[in-house]
Amino acid sequence: MSTLGWMFWGYLAGIVLVAGYVAWIGARLSALERRQRRIDSELGADR
Amino acid sequence: MNESSSWWKTGAPLGVAFAAGGAALVWAAMWYAPTERTMGDVQRIFYMHVPAAMNGALAFLVAAVAGIGYLVRRSERWDRVGRTAVELGTLWATIVLVTGPIWARSAWGAWWTWEPRLTTTLIAWLIFLGAILVRRIAGDPEQAARLASVIAIIGALDLPIVYKSVDWWRGNHPIVFGKGGGGLAPEMRTAFLVGALAVTLTHVVLFRLRYRLAQAEDRIVAAERLADEREGLR
């Protein structure tokens, strides 16, 4: 592979790592918000 | 506001900013910056490698300060800052450790050598990875926060060693800035500033996002504790 090709893969790897991290945060945040609503409704039903 | 519109409001500007920053970085590094005379095209990795290293060091430093803050005050806010900074520092350090060998393969003919700066950077990465893992292994959240804080402080002690390693042990890692550095041509300096700005802005946005996640994690722990207490009272 040419040097410029390796550069391309280097930049892509960095961008994919950051994008993957953002996706992980988004997915976990959604899951936690759903869990929070479930707990809130359970606690509300107990009152 | 429903969930999807809330996500759209947060996600759309973030996605646009992320795409614009990434495009600016790639454009500056691959097209705008001139080809370096001695190293050739492989030098272009510099425009992401160095900003990632700078942001990684900054995040590790914040993690250590937050660690001290947590050990002194035992406040959840310091713990959340520490949790966020350790993860972000590890992310940037991972990018440094991925892009560095790509350069090394072409410049030194080997993906990896046990050169002082490479070795000390790997040690820093392993220490902060340990701070992430300890939170997953330790059962008690307060114990996990205490241990992770101590590890982050120890990890930060490695940062000056990473910085000075090239001078102290005469490594062959290139020096661009500071004493003995070759400096940058004006167009290379502009490309570097674009890269540094893109990476730093991404860091700020990621910090805010990850901090929000840490708040959600803490709210869940508190709500589950309350639910358990009520269960016990029944």
Tab-separated table of N, CA and C in Angstrom, chain A residues 1-15, chain B residues 26 29-31 35 39-49 98-107 111:
chain	number	residue	atom	x	y	z
A	1	MET	N	0.845	-1.196	0.000
A	1	MET	CA	0.000	0.000	0.000
A	1	MET	C	0.884	1.251	0.000
A	2	SER	N	0.431	2.306	-0.707
A	2	SER	CA	1.222	3.540	-0.760
A	2	SER	C	1.171	4.245	0.605
A	3	THR	N	2.129	5.147	0.809
A	3	THR	CA	2.184	5.887	2.079
A	3	THR	C	0.896	6.685	2.284
A	4	LEU	N	0.421	7.304	1.181
A	4	LEU	CA	-0.801	8.102	1.284
A	4	LEU	C	-1.993	7.204	1.661
A	5	GLY	N	-1.975	5.966	1.145
A	5	GLY	CA	-3.012	4.991	1.498
A	5	GLY	C	-2.998	4.697	2.986
A	6	TRP	N	-1.771	4.512	3.534
A	6	TRP	CA	-1.649	4.268	4.986
A	6	TRP	C	-2.141	5.461	5.794
A	7	MET	N	-1.851	6.687	5.281
A	7	MET	CA	-2.320	7.907	5.956
A	7	MET	C	-3.843	7.909	6.025
A	8	PHE	N	-4.454	7.554	4.878
A	8	PHE	CA	-5.913	7.520	4.808
A	8	PHE	C	-6.469	6.585	5.875
A	9	TRP	N	-5.874	5.379	5.990
A	9	TRP	CA	-6.346	4.404	6.981
A	9	TRP	C	-6.106	4.902	8.401
A	10	GLY	N	-5.017	5.619	8.595
A	10	GLY	CA	-4.721	6.184	9.916
A	10	GLY	C	-5.788	7.180	10.334
A	11	TYR	N	-6.128	8.097	9.425
A	11	TYR	CA	-7.153	9.103	9.730
A	11	TYR	C	-8.519	8.446	9.906
A	12	LEU	N	-8.797	7.472	9.031
A	12	LEU	CA	-10.090	6.786	9.138
A	12	LEU	C	-10.211	6.058	10.479
A	13	ALA	N	-9.115	5.416	10.911
A	13	ALA	CA	-9.132	4.690	12.192
A	13	ALA	C	-9.453	5.643	13.339
A	14	GLY	N	-8.837	6.824	13.330
A	14	GLY	CA	-9.077	7.818	14.371
A	14	GLY	C	-10.521	8.277	14.378
A	15	ILE	N	-11.042	8.600	13.185
A	15	ILE	CA	-12.422	9.096	13.079
A	15	ILE	C	-13.409	7.998	13.485
B	26	VAL	N	-9.114	16.258	7.735
B	26	VAL	CA	-8.599	15.446	6.623
B	26	VAL	C	-8.139	16.355	5.481
B	29	ALA	N	-4.833	18.095	6.426
B	29	ALA	CA	-3.700	17.167	6.520
B	29	ALA	C	-3.330	16.558	5.168
B	30	MET	N	-4.348	16.187	4.388
B	30	MET	CA	-4.079	15.412	3.161
B	30	MET	C	-3.903	16.294	1.913
B	31	TRP	N	-4.553	17.463	1.900
B	31	TRP	CA	-4.485	18.293	0.694
B	31	TRP	C	-3.781	19.622	0.915
B	35	THR	N	3.916	18.477	1.184
B	35	THR	CA	4.618	17.233	1.524
B	35	THR	C	5.974	17.573	2.158
B	39	MET	N	10.618	13.226	5.145
B	39	MET	CA	9.773	12.064	5.468
B	39	MET	C	8.744	11.751	4.390
B	40	GLY	N	8.394	12.739	3.593
B	40	GLY	CA	7.369	12.534	2.569
B	40	GLY	C	5.969	12.541	3.159
B	41	ASP	N	5.046	11.819	2.489
B	41	ASP	CA	3.633	11.861	2.877
B	41	ASP	C	3.353	11.319	4.274
B	42	VAL	N	4.212	10.448	4.761
B	42	VAL	CA	3.961	9.833	6.076
B	42	VAL	C	3.920	10.888	7.198
B	43	GLN	N	4.554	12.037	6.956
B	43	GLN	CA	4.552	13.097	7.978
B	43	GLN	C	3.146	13.633	8.210
B	44	ARG	N	2.215	13.406	7.253
B	44	ARG	CA	0.855	13.967	7.361
B	44	ARG	C	0.080	13.409	8.564
B	45	ILE	N	0.536	12.288	9.108
B	45	ILE	CA	-0.140	11.718	10.280
B	45	ILE	C	0.011	12.645	11.498
B	46	PHE	N	1.062	13.489	11.431
B	46	PHE	CA	1.375	14.453	12.490
B	46	PHE	C	0.161	15.312	12.869
B	47	TYR	N	-0.669	15.706	11.864
B	47	TYR	CA	-1.761	16.655	12.109
B	47	TYR	C	-2.910	16.051	12.939
B	48	MET	N	-2.923	14.730	13.066
B	48	MET	CA	-3.892	14.122	13.985
B	48	MET	C	-3.160	13.568	15.215
B	49	HIS	N	-1.976	12.992	14.984
B	49	HIS	CA	-1.222	12.345	16.061
B	49	HIS	C	-0.901	13.334	17.191
B	98	VAL	N	-2.298	4.230	17.770
B	98	VAL	CA	-2.639	3.625	16.462
B	98	VAL	C	-1.929	4.390	15.338
B	99	THR	N	-1.956	5.727	15.422
B	99	THR	CA	-1.362	6.525	14.341
B	99	THR	C	0.170	6.524	14.389
B	100	GLY	N	0.737	6.451	15.599
B	100	GLY	CA	2.198	6.444	15.753
B	100	GLY	C	2.856	5.300	14.979
B	101	PRO	N	2.420	4.051	15.189
B	101	PRO	CA	3.029	2.942	14.464
B	101	PRO	C	2.884	3.037	12.931
B	102	ILE	N	1.791	3.673	12.463
B	102	ILE	CA	1.638	3.842	11.005
B	102	ILE	C	2.792	4.709	10.474
B	103	TRP	N	3.115	5.751	11.253
B	103	TRP	CA	4.256	6.605	10.882
B	103	TRP	C	5.563	5.820	11.031
B	104	ALA	N	5.695	5.115	12.159
B	104	ALA	CA	6.951	4.407	12.467
B	104	ALA	C	7.285	3.350	11.413
B	105	ARG	N	6.250	2.676	10.922
B	105	ARG	CA	6.476	1.617	9.927
B	105	ARG	C	7.188	2.177	8.694
B	106	SER	N	6.784	3.385	8.295
B	106	SER	CA	7.378	3.989	7.114
B	106	SER	C	8.711	4.672	7.442
B	107	ALA	N	8.771	5.372	8.582
B	107	ALA	CA	9.977	6.145	8.908
B	107	ALA	C	11.088	5.283	9.510
B	111	TRP	N	6.801	-1.352	13.006
B	111	TRP	CA	5.564	-0.822	13.601
B	111	TRP	C	5.818	-0.275	15.000
